Coordinates of C-alpha atoms in Angstrom, one line a residue:
M266 CA -54.5 -167.0 22.2
M267 CA -56.0 -170.2 20.6
N268 CA -59.6 -170.9 21.1
K269 CA -60.1 -173.4 24.0
S270 CA -62.8 -175.3 22.2
F271 CA -60.6 -175.8 19.2
V272 CA -57.7 -177.0 21.3
A273 CA -60.0 -179.4 23.2
A274 CA -61.4 -180.7 19.9
L275 CA -57.9 -181.2 18.5
L276 CA -56.8 -183.2 21.6
I277 CA -59.9 -185.3 21.4
C278 CA -59.3 -186.1 17.8
T279 CA -55.7 -187.0 18.4
A280 CA -56.6 -189.2 21.4
L281 CA -59.1 -191.1 19.4
T282 CA -57.1 -191.1 16.1
S283 CA -60.4 -190.0 14.6
C284 CA -59.4 -187.0 12.4
K285 CA -59.0 -189.1 9.3
Q286 CA -61.1 -191.5 7.3
T287 CA -60.8 -195.2 8.0
S288 CA -58.4 -197.1 5.7
S289 CA -60.9 -199.9 5.3
M290 CA -60.8 -201.6 1.9
Y291 CA -64.5 -201.4 1.6
D292 CA -66.1 -198.1 0.3
A293 CA -69.2 -197.6 2.5
S294 CA -70.0 -194.4 0.6
K295 CA -71.7 -196.6 -2.0
L296 CA -75.1 -198.1 -1.5
D297 CA -75.3 -201.8 -0.6
S298 CA -78.1 -203.0 -2.8
T299 CA -78.2 -206.4 -1.2
A300 CA -78.7 -204.9 2.3
L301 CA -81.3 -202.4 1.0
D302 CA -83.3 -205.1 -0.7
A303 CA -83.6 -206.9 2.6
I304 CA -85.8 -204.0 3.8
T305 CA -89.2 -204.9 2.4
E306 CA -92.7 -203.5 2.6
S307 CA -94.3 -206.9 3.2
A308 CA -92.2 -207.8 6.2
Y309 CA -92.3 -204.2 7.6
R310 CA -96.1 -204.1 7.3
T311 CA -96.5 -207.4 9.0
Y312 CA -94.5 -206.2 12.0
V313 CA -96.5 -202.9 12.3
E314 CA -99.8 -204.6 12.0
K315 CA -98.8 -207.2 14.6
L316 CA -97.4 -204.7 17.2
S317 CA -100.4 -202.3 16.8
S318 CA -103.0 -205.0 17.0
D319 CA -105.5 -205.1 19.9
E320 CA -103.6 -208.3 21.0
F321 CA -101.0 -206.0 22.6
L322 CA -103.5 -203.9 24.5
G323 CA -101.9 -200.6 23.6
R324 CA -98.4 -201.6 24.9
K325 CA -98.7 -199.8 28.2
P326 CA -95.8 -200.6 30.6
F327 CA -96.8 -202.5 33.8
T328 CA -99.7 -204.2 32.0
K329 CA -100.2 -207.5 30.2
G330 CA -99.4 -205.6 27.0
D331 CA -95.9 -204.9 28.4
T332 CA -95.1 -208.6 28.8
L333 CA -96.5 -209.5 25.4
T334 CA -94.6 -206.7 23.7
V335 CA -91.1 -207.2 25.1
N336 CA -91.4 -211.0 24.6
Y337 CA -92.4 -210.4 21.0
I338 CA -89.5 -208.0 20.4
Q339 CA -87.1 -210.5 21.9
E340 CA -88.4 -213.3 19.7
Q341 CA -87.9 -211.1 16.6
F342 CA -84.4 -210.2 17.6
K343 CA -83.6 -213.9 18.1
T344 CA -85.2 -214.9 14.7
L345 CA -83.1 -212.2 13.0
G346 CA -79.9 -213.8 14.4
L347 CA -79.0 -210.9 16.7
E348 CA -76.9 -211.4 19.8
P349 CA -78.3 -210.5 23.2
G350 CA -77.4 -206.9 23.9
N351 CA -77.0 -207.1 27.7
R352 CA -74.4 -209.8 28.2
D353 CA -76.5 -213.0 27.8
S354 CA -79.8 -211.2 28.1
Y355 CA -82.0 -209.3 25.6
F356 CA -83.5 -207.3 28.5
Q357 CA -82.5 -204.4 30.6
E358 CA -84.9 -204.1 33.6
V359 CA -86.1 -200.5 34.2
P360 CA -87.5 -200.0 37.8
M361 CA -90.4 -197.6 37.7
V362 CA -93.2 -196.5 39.9
E363 CA -96.8 -196.0 38.7
I364 CA -98.9 -193.4 40.4
A365 CA -102.6 -193.1 39.5
S366 CA -103.9 -189.8 40.9
K367 CA -107.6 -189.1 41.4
P368 CA -109.0 -185.8 42.6
S369 CA -111.1 -186.3 45.7
T370 CA -113.8 -184.2 44.0
P371 CA -114.7 -183.8 40.3
Q372 CA -114.2 -180.1 40.5
L373 CA -111.4 -177.7 41.5
T374 CA -112.7 -174.7 43.3
F375 CA -110.9 -171.4 43.4
E376 CA -111.6 -168.8 46.1
G377 CA -111.1 -165.1 46.0
K378 CA -112.6 -161.7 47.0
N379 CA -115.3 -162.2 44.4
G380 CA -116.5 -165.5 45.8
T381 CA -115.7 -168.9 44.2
L382 CA -115.1 -170.3 40.8
A383 CA -115.4 -174.0 40.1
K384 CA -113.8 -175.9 37.2
K385 CA -114.4 -179.4 36.0
N386 CA -111.8 -182.2 36.0
L387 CA -110.7 -183.3 32.5
D388 CA -112.7 -180.7 30.7
D389 CA -111.0 -177.7 32.3
F390 CA -108.0 -179.1 34.0
V391 CA -105.9 -182.2 34.8
I392 CA -103.8 -182.6 37.8
V393 CA -101.5 -185.4 39.0
S394 CA -98.9 -186.0 41.6
R395 CA -95.5 -187.7 41.4
K396 CA -95.2 -188.0 45.2
S397 CA -95.1 -191.6 46.4
S398 CA -97.7 -190.9 49.0
P399 CA -101.2 -192.4 49.2
K400 CA -102.7 -189.0 49.7
V401 CA -101.8 -185.4 48.7
A402 CA -103.8 -182.8 50.7
I403 CA -103.1 -179.1 50.2
Q404 CA -105.6 -177.2 52.3
K405 CA -104.8 -173.9 50.7
T406 CA -102.4 -172.7 48.1
D407 CA -102.2 -169.2 46.6
L408 CA -101.9 -168.8 42.8
V409 CA -99.1 -166.8 41.2
F410 CA -98.8 -166.1 37.5
A411 CA -95.1 -166.5 36.7
G412 CA -95.1 -165.9 32.9
F413 CA -93.3 -168.8 31.2
G414 CA -91.8 -170.1 34.4
I415 CA -88.3 -169.8 33.0
V416 CA -84.9 -169.1 34.5
A417 CA -82.4 -168.7 31.7
P418 CA -79.4 -166.6 32.5
E419 CA -77.9 -167.0 29.1
Y420 CA -80.9 -165.3 27.6
N421 CA -81.2 -162.8 30.4
W422 CA -84.6 -164.1 31.4
N423 CA -85.8 -164.9 35.0
D424 CA -89.6 -165.2 35.6
Y425 CA -88.9 -166.1 39.2
E426 CA -86.7 -163.1 40.0
G427 CA -87.5 -161.7 43.5
L428 CA -90.4 -164.2 43.8
D429 CA -90.9 -166.6 46.8
V430 CA -93.3 -169.4 45.7
K431 CA -92.9 -171.7 48.6
G432 CA -96.3 -173.1 49.5
K433 CA -97.8 -171.5 46.3
T434 CA -99.0 -172.7 43.0
V435 CA -97.4 -171.1 39.9
V436 CA -99.5 -170.7 36.7
V437 CA -97.2 -170.6 33.7
M438 CA -97.5 -170.5 29.9
V439 CA -96.3 -173.2 27.5
S440 CA -93.4 -172.7 25.0
D441 CA -90.8 -169.9 25.4
P442 CA -90.5 -166.2 24.4
G443 CA -88.8 -166.9 21.1
R444 CA -92.1 -168.1 19.7
Y445 CA -93.5 -164.6 19.9
D446 CA -90.4 -162.5 19.4
K447 CA -87.7 -163.7 17.0
N448 CA -85.2 -161.5 18.8
L449 CA -85.5 -163.6 22.0
F450 CA -84.1 -167.1 22.8
K451 CA -83.8 -169.1 19.6
A452 CA -86.6 -167.3 17.7
D453 CA -89.2 -169.8 16.5
T454 CA -87.1 -172.8 17.4
M455 CA -88.2 -173.9 20.8
T456 CA -85.5 -174.4 23.5
Y457 CA -85.7 -176.9 26.3
Y458 CA -87.1 -174.0 28.4
G459 CA -90.3 -174.2 26.5
R460 CA -91.0 -177.8 27.4
W461 CA -93.5 -178.8 30.0
D462 CA -91.0 -181.0 31.8
Y463 CA -88.6 -178.2 32.2
K464 CA -91.4 -176.0 33.7
Y465 CA -92.3 -178.7 36.2
E466 CA -88.6 -179.1 37.1
E467 CA -88.0 -175.4 37.6
A468 CA -91.2 -175.0 39.7
A469 CA -89.9 -177.7 42.0
R470 CA -86.5 -176.1 42.2
Q471 CA -88.2 -172.9 43.2
G472 CA -90.0 -174.7 46.0
A473 CA -93.5 -174.3 44.6
T474 CA -96.3 -176.5 46.0
G475 CA -98.0 -176.9 42.6
V476 CA -97.7 -175.9 39.0
L477 CA -100.4 -175.4 36.3
I478 CA -99.4 -175.0 32.7
I479 CA -101.8 -173.0 30.4
H480 CA -102.5 -175.1 27.4
E481 CA -102.6 -173.5 24.0
T482 CA -102.8 -175.8 20.9
G483 CA -100.5 -173.8 18.6
A484 CA -97.7 -173.4 21.2
A485 CA -98.0 -177.0 22.5
S486 CA -98.4 -178.4 19.0
Y487 CA -101.2 -180.7 20.1
G488 CA -104.8 -180.3 21.3
W489 CA -106.4 -180.5 24.7
D490 CA -107.5 -184.1 23.9
V491 CA -103.8 -185.1 24.0
V492 CA -103.3 -183.5 27.4
R493 CA -106.5 -185.1 28.6
S494 CA -105.7 -188.6 27.5
G495 CA -102.0 -188.4 28.4
W496 CA -102.4 -187.0 31.9
S497 CA -105.7 -188.5 33.1
G498 CA -104.5 -192.0 33.6
P499 CA -101.7 -193.6 35.7
Q500 CA -98.3 -191.8 35.4
L501 CA -95.0 -193.6 35.3
L502 CA -91.7 -192.4 36.6
L503 CA -88.3 -193.9 37.3
A504 CA -88.0 -195.3 40.8
D505 CA -85.6 -192.6 42.0
D506 CA -86.2 -191.1 45.4
N507 CA -83.8 -188.2 44.6
I508 CA -86.2 -186.7 42.0
K509 CA -87.5 -183.4 43.3
T510 CA -91.1 -182.6 42.3
T511 CA -93.9 -180.3 43.4
D512 CA -96.8 -181.8 45.3
F513 CA -98.9 -181.6 42.2
E514 CA -98.6 -180.8 38.5
G515 CA -101.2 -180.1 35.9
W516 CA -102.6 -178.3 32.9
I517 CA -105.5 -175.9 32.5
T518 CA -107.2 -174.9 29.2
T519 CA -106.8 -171.4 27.8
E520 CA -110.4 -170.8 28.6
T521 CA -109.9 -171.7 32.2
A522 CA -106.9 -169.4 32.4
N523 CA -108.9 -166.5 31.0
A524 CA -111.6 -167.2 33.5
L525 CA -109.1 -167.3 36.4
F526 CA -107.6 -164.0 35.4
K527 CA -111.0 -162.4 35.1
F528 CA -112.1 -163.9 38.4
A529 CA -108.9 -162.4 40.0
G530 CA -109.8 -159.0 38.5
I531 CA -106.9 -159.1 36.1
D532 CA -107.1 -158.5 32.3
P533 CA -106.1 -161.7 30.4
I534 CA -103.9 -159.4 28.3
I535 CA -101.3 -160.0 31.0
M536 CA -100.4 -163.2 29.1
E537 CA -99.2 -160.9 26.3
D538 CA -97.2 -158.8 28.7
A539 CA -95.5 -161.9 29.9
K540 CA -94.0 -162.5 26.5
K541 CA -91.8 -159.4 26.8
P542 CA -88.5 -159.0 28.6
N543 CA -88.5 -157.8 32.3
F544 CA -92.0 -159.1 33.0
K545 CA -92.7 -159.4 36.8
A546 CA -94.7 -162.2 38.2
V547 CA -98.2 -161.3 39.5
P548 CA -100.0 -162.8 42.5
L549 CA -103.6 -163.6 41.5
N550 CA -104.9 -163.2 45.1
I551 CA -107.0 -166.4 44.7
S552 CA -106.4 -169.8 46.2
T553 CA -107.5 -173.3 45.9
K554 CA -107.6 -176.6 47.8
V555 CA -106.1 -179.7 46.2
E556 CA -106.7 -183.3 47.4
L557 CA -105.5 -186.2 45.4
N558 CA -105.8 -189.9 46.2
N559 CA -102.8 -191.8 44.8
T560 CA -102.7 -195.5 44.0
I561 CA -99.0 -196.5 43.9
R562 CA -97.5 -199.5 42.3
N563 CA -93.8 -200.3 42.1
S564 CA -92.7 -202.7 39.3
K565 CA -90.3 -203.1 36.4
S566 CA -90.5 -202.7 32.7
S567 CA -87.8 -203.5 30.2
N568 CA -85.7 -202.1 27.4
V569 CA -85.1 -204.8 24.8
I570 CA -81.6 -204.8 23.5
A571 CA -79.7 -206.7 20.7
K572 CA -76.5 -206.2 18.8
I573 CA -74.4 -207.1 15.8
K574 CA -70.7 -207.2 16.8
G575 CA -68.4 -205.1 14.8
T576 CA -65.6 -206.8 12.8
K577 CA -62.8 -204.4 13.6
R578 CA -63.8 -201.9 16.4
P579 CA -66.5 -203.8 18.4
D580 CA -66.1 -201.6 21.4
E581 CA -67.4 -198.6 19.4
T582 CA -71.2 -198.6 19.0
I583 CA -73.8 -197.1 16.9
I584 CA -77.2 -197.3 18.7
Y585 CA -80.5 -197.5 16.9
T586 CA -83.5 -196.8 19.2
A587 CA -87.3 -196.8 19.0
H588 CA -89.8 -196.8 21.9
W589 CA -92.1 -199.8 22.1
D590 CA -94.6 -198.4 24.6
H591 CA -97.9 -196.5 24.0
L592 CA -100.9 -195.5 26.1
G593 CA -102.6 -198.8 26.7
V594 CA -106.3 -198.9 27.3
G595 CA -107.9 -195.6 28.1
E596 CA -110.8 -193.3 27.7
P597 CA -113.0 -194.5 24.7
V598 CA -113.1 -192.5 21.6
N599 CA -115.8 -193.4 19.1
G600 CA -116.3 -196.7 21.0
D601 CA -112.7 -197.7 20.9
S602 CA -110.6 -197.7 24.1
I603 CA -107.4 -199.4 22.9
Y604 CA -104.7 -196.9 22.0
N605 CA -102.9 -199.0 19.4
G606 CA -100.0 -196.6 18.5
A607 CA -99.3 -197.8 15.0
I608 CA -97.5 -194.7 13.9
D609 CA -96.4 -193.9 17.5
N610 CA -94.4 -196.2 17.6
A611 CA -95.0 -199.6 16.2
A612 CA -93.6 -198.0 13.1
G613 CA -90.3 -197.3 14.7
V614 CA -89.9 -200.7 16.4
S615 CA -90.6 -202.4 13.1
A616 CA -87.9 -200.4 11.5
L617 CA -85.4 -201.8 14.1
F618 CA -86.2 -205.3 12.8
E619 CA -85.9 -204.3 9.1
I620 CA -82.6 -202.4 9.7
A621 CA -81.2 -205.3 11.6
N622 CA -82.1 -207.6 8.7
A623 CA -80.4 -205.3 6.3
F624 CA -77.2 -205.3 8.4
K625 CA -77.2 -209.1 8.6
A626 CA -77.7 -209.3 4.8
A627 CA -75.0 -206.8 3.9
K628 CA -72.1 -208.1 1.8
H629 CA -69.6 -206.5 4.2
Q630 CA -70.4 -206.6 7.9
P631 CA -70.0 -203.4 9.9
E632 CA -66.7 -202.7 11.5
R633 CA -68.3 -201.0 14.5
S634 CA -70.9 -202.8 16.6
I635 CA -74.6 -202.0 15.8
V636 CA -76.9 -202.0 18.8
F637 CA -80.7 -202.0 18.6
I638 CA -82.7 -200.9 21.6
A639 CA -86.5 -201.0 21.9
L640 CA -87.1 -198.6 24.7
T641 CA -89.9 -198.5 27.4
G642 CA -91.6 -195.5 29.0
E643 CA -91.2 -192.9 26.3
E644 CA -94.7 -191.7 26.5
D645 CA -94.3 -191.1 30.2
G646 CA -91.3 -188.9 29.9
L647 CA -88.5 -190.7 28.0
L648 CA -88.1 -193.1 31.0
G649 CA -86.4 -196.1 29.2
S650 CA -83.8 -194.0 27.5
G651 CA -83.3 -192.0 30.7
Y652 CA -82.6 -195.2 32.6
Y653 CA -80.3 -196.5 29.8
T654 CA -78.2 -193.4 29.6
N655 CA -77.8 -193.3 33.4
N656 CA -76.9 -197.0 33.4
P657 CA -75.3 -197.6 30.0
I658 CA -74.5 -201.1 28.9
Y659 CA -72.1 -199.7 26.3
P660 CA -69.7 -196.9 27.4
L661 CA -71.1 -193.5 26.3
N662 CA -67.6 -192.3 25.4
K663 CA -67.4 -195.1 22.9
T664 CA -71.0 -194.6 21.6
V665 CA -70.6 -193.0 18.2
A666 CA -74.2 -191.8 17.8
N667 CA -77.8 -192.5 18.6
L668 CA -80.2 -192.9 15.6
N669 CA -83.7 -192.6 16.9
M670 CA -86.9 -193.6 15.1
D671 CA -90.2 -192.3 16.3
A672 CA -93.5 -191.9 14.4
F673 CA -92.8 -192.3 10.7
S674 CA -95.1 -190.7 8.2
A675 CA -97.5 -192.9 6.3
A676 CA -98.5 -190.1 3.9
G677 CA -96.3 -191.2 1.1
A678 CA -92.7 -190.9 -0.3
T679 CA -91.1 -187.4 -0.2
K680 CA -88.4 -185.7 -2.1
D681 CA -86.8 -184.4 1.0
V682 CA -86.1 -185.7 4.5
S683 CA -86.6 -183.7 7.7
I684 CA -84.2 -183.4 10.6
V685 CA -85.8 -182.4 13.9
G686 CA -83.5 -180.0 15.7
Y687 CA -81.6 -179.1 12.5
G688 CA -78.2 -177.5 13.2
Q689 CA -77.4 -179.5 16.3
T690 CA -75.0 -182.3 15.3
E691 CA -72.6 -183.5 12.6
I692 CA -74.8 -186.5 12.1
E693 CA -76.6 -184.1 9.7
D694 CA -73.5 -184.4 7.4
Y695 CA -74.0 -188.1 7.1
V696 CA -77.7 -187.6 6.5
A697 CA -76.9 -185.2 3.6
K698 CA -74.5 -187.7 2.0
S699 CA -76.9 -190.6 2.4
A700 CA -79.9 -188.6 1.2
A701 CA -78.0 -187.6 -2.0
K702 CA -77.4 -191.2 -2.8
F703 CA -81.2 -191.7 -2.9
G704 CA -81.8 -188.4 -4.8
R705 CA -83.3 -186.7 -1.7
T706 CA -82.6 -183.4 -0.1
V707 CA -82.4 -182.5 3.6
A708 CA -84.5 -179.9 5.4
G709 CA -85.2 -178.8 8.9
E710 CA -88.4 -179.6 10.7
K711 CA -91.6 -177.9 9.5
N712 CA -92.5 -176.7 13.0
P713 CA -89.4 -176.0 15.0
G714 CA -91.5 -174.2 17.6
S715 CA -93.0 -177.6 18.8
G716 CA -89.7 -178.4 20.6
G717 CA -89.5 -181.8 18.9
F718 CA -85.8 -182.1 19.5
Y719 CA -86.6 -182.5 23.2
R720 CA -89.5 -184.8 22.9
S721 CA -88.1 -188.2 21.9
D722 CA -85.6 -190.7 23.3
H723 CA -82.5 -189.3 21.5
F724 CA -82.6 -186.3 23.8
N725 CA -81.5 -188.4 26.8
F726 CA -78.4 -189.4 24.8
V727 CA -77.9 -185.7 23.8
K728 CA -78.0 -184.7 27.5
K729 CA -75.1 -187.1 28.1
G730 CA -73.1 -185.6 25.2
V731 CA -73.9 -188.3 22.6
P732 CA -75.0 -186.8 19.3
G733 CA -78.5 -188.0 18.5
L734 CA -80.6 -188.0 15.3
F735 CA -84.4 -187.6 15.2
M736 CA -85.4 -187.7 11.5
G737 CA -88.5 -188.3 9.4
S738 CA -90.1 -187.8 6.0
G739 CA -90.0 -184.3 4.6
S740 CA -93.0 -182.3 3.3
K741 CA -92.4 -182.4 -0.4
L742 CA -94.5 -185.4 -1.5
I743 CA -93.4 -187.1 -4.7
S744 CA -97.0 -187.8 -5.7
T745 CA -98.5 -184.8 -7.6
D746 CA -102.1 -186.1 -7.1
S747 CA -103.3 -183.4 -4.7
L748 CA -106.7 -185.0 -4.1
A749 CA -105.2 -188.4 -3.3
N750 CA -102.6 -186.8 -1.0
D751 CA -105.2 -184.9 0.9
T752 CA -107.4 -188.0 1.2
R753 CA -104.5 -190.0 2.5
R754 CA -103.5 -187.3 5.1
K755 CA -107.0 -186.9 6.4
G756 CA -107.5 -190.7 6.6
L757 CA -104.4 -191.4 8.8
G758 CA -105.0 -192.1 12.5
K759 CA -105.0 -189.2 14.9
Y760 CA -102.0 -188.7 17.2
H761 CA -102.5 -190.3 20.7
S762 CA -105.9 -191.6 19.9
P763 CA -107.4 -195.1 19.5
Q764 CA -107.6 -194.3 15.8
D765 CA -103.8 -194.5 15.4
E766 CA -104.1 -197.8 13.5
V767 CA -103.0 -199.2 10.2
N768 CA -105.7 -198.6 7.6
E769 CA -106.3 -198.4 3.9
H770 CA -104.9 -194.9 3.7
W771 CA -101.4 -195.9 4.7
D772 CA -98.8 -195.4 2.0
F773 CA -95.7 -197.4 3.0
N774 CA -93.4 -196.2 0.2
G775 CA -92.2 -193.2 2.2
I776 CA -91.6 -195.2 5.4
I777 CA -89.6 -197.8 3.5
A778 CA -87.5 -195.0 1.9
D779 CA -86.8 -193.5 5.3
V780 CA -85.9 -196.9 6.9
R781 CA -83.4 -197.5 4.1
L782 CA -82.0 -194.1 4.7
F783 CA -81.6 -194.8 8.4
F784 CA -79.8 -198.0 7.6
D785 CA -77.4 -196.3 5.2
I786 CA -76.5 -193.6 7.6
G787 CA -75.5 -196.1 10.3
Y788 CA -73.7 -198.3 7.8
M789 CA -71.5 -195.4 6.6
M790 CA -70.7 -194.6 10.2
S791 CA -69.7 -198.2 10.9
Y792 CA -66.8 -197.9 8.4
E793 CA -65.3 -194.8 9.8
T794 CA -63.1 -194.0 12.8
T795 CA -64.5 -190.5 13.2
F796 CA -66.9 -189.6 16.0
P797 CA -69.5 -187.0 14.9
Q798 CA -69.7 -184.0 17.3
F799 CA -72.2 -181.3 18.1
K800 CA -72.0 -178.3 15.9
A801 CA -70.4 -175.1 17.0
K802 CA -73.7 -173.3 17.9
S803 CA -75.2 -176.3 19.7
E804 CA -75.8 -175.8 23.4
F805 CA -74.6 -179.4 23.9
R806 CA -71.2 -179.0 22.2
E807 CA -69.3 -178.7 25.5
L808 CA -71.0 -181.8 26.8
G809 CA -70.0 -183.7 23.7
E810 CA -66.3 -182.7 24.0
K811 CA -66.2 -183.7 27.7
R812 CA -67.7 -187.1 26.9
L813 CA -65.0 -187.9 24.3
S814 CA -62.2 -186.7 26.6
K815 CA -63.1 -189.3 29.3

């Protein structure tokens, strides 16, 4: 019997007449030097410095910085000669709700047979609510340690088996079991089950009242300061009443988790036991009271969209994305309270401008349409891309690929290029071809356990069956001056801090090389009739096949 996946793929290729190369007279396998020369460091740097300046107030949606940013992006798209991407508009409005949660007291007090244990807001825990209610008042909720908080039948793993958590608060660990045992899940490559958003979603499906994730820097791939800054301020979510959530969500430090286990009379070694198959959830026999006062504001932000119409197959689109938003004005660090987000992600939006300029300058214009989207709400849970993929302007079954740019490296040019989520899509084959033209090699990400593939806007395209690329500089610096390299790395701004600004340590050579590579990948795709698919071992392959069959 023939393999069903093979038959489906064959039918799809036949339907789309996409199993052969285009017969275009132009050979897009060669570099277009005119287009590449249009990508310049001077222009790129001007864009980054402008977008990450204090003028834009940290580019937080729902603030003055939102209006300033989207208008600036629209202005640049117009100046570059791009068409509006949403009929006659450059904007796609994204309805969202902002919820600012504030605990009624500065401490969270836990009660048990040994008395009480108090922990301090921000230092020991952060909690928020996504309920559109002015007040969340939980008079008593019992705590249960539910391991990783994962239900994954395909990996024979169920932390909630036999467990009734209605009215209770689950305490769960970050990441997934593969991080600790390479025979489990996808070994040290994090699955979606390891992401905090999955853990919140699953706790809600299980009917829990609350969920607290135990933070651990290595497993999360960022420190407590990132949790503190990211979750202590107003939270944004799409204005969708159908989203199921727990009454409250939050994080606790590892130190707080250890204290809770000891307070409950349980050895913290239980966290090691939870990393092994067949672990059973354990009631902690302690409870807490949670009261949150919510300030709710409904409004709209915008994705900013522009396009270059294809010359032969304009209904087929290649979509470049980069998120424009950052954290706005927040808790001061070293006297600075504006979170400028130069690397994250003024760098990516500026690349949209330079790539668009390269396409306009190309000797031969693309046969497929090229779409550029500056997305809102990435920092709050990939909201802009989530809204777009739920409400696509360009049919997803005619969307060839999403090429997503987020947080380029300013550490210098590299011999290699890194693909986040290596092994997922056939876009990687285009990356390899293009990289070879520039004398570069292709590698997987340095830290696959961070779950980077699920942490940027391409993932919402992937969840709809559209292959997505999240790519950045590699780790093999061309410069052999180790002292200069170390100085540069140490001098770059810290992730999600007010110090993410352009400074004298930035080396733009690597970013410009990466931007040119991104251009060439899309340019090659624009001259083909093929639709890249997910690779055989990707968990999203079936979704991709279904999308193309529509």
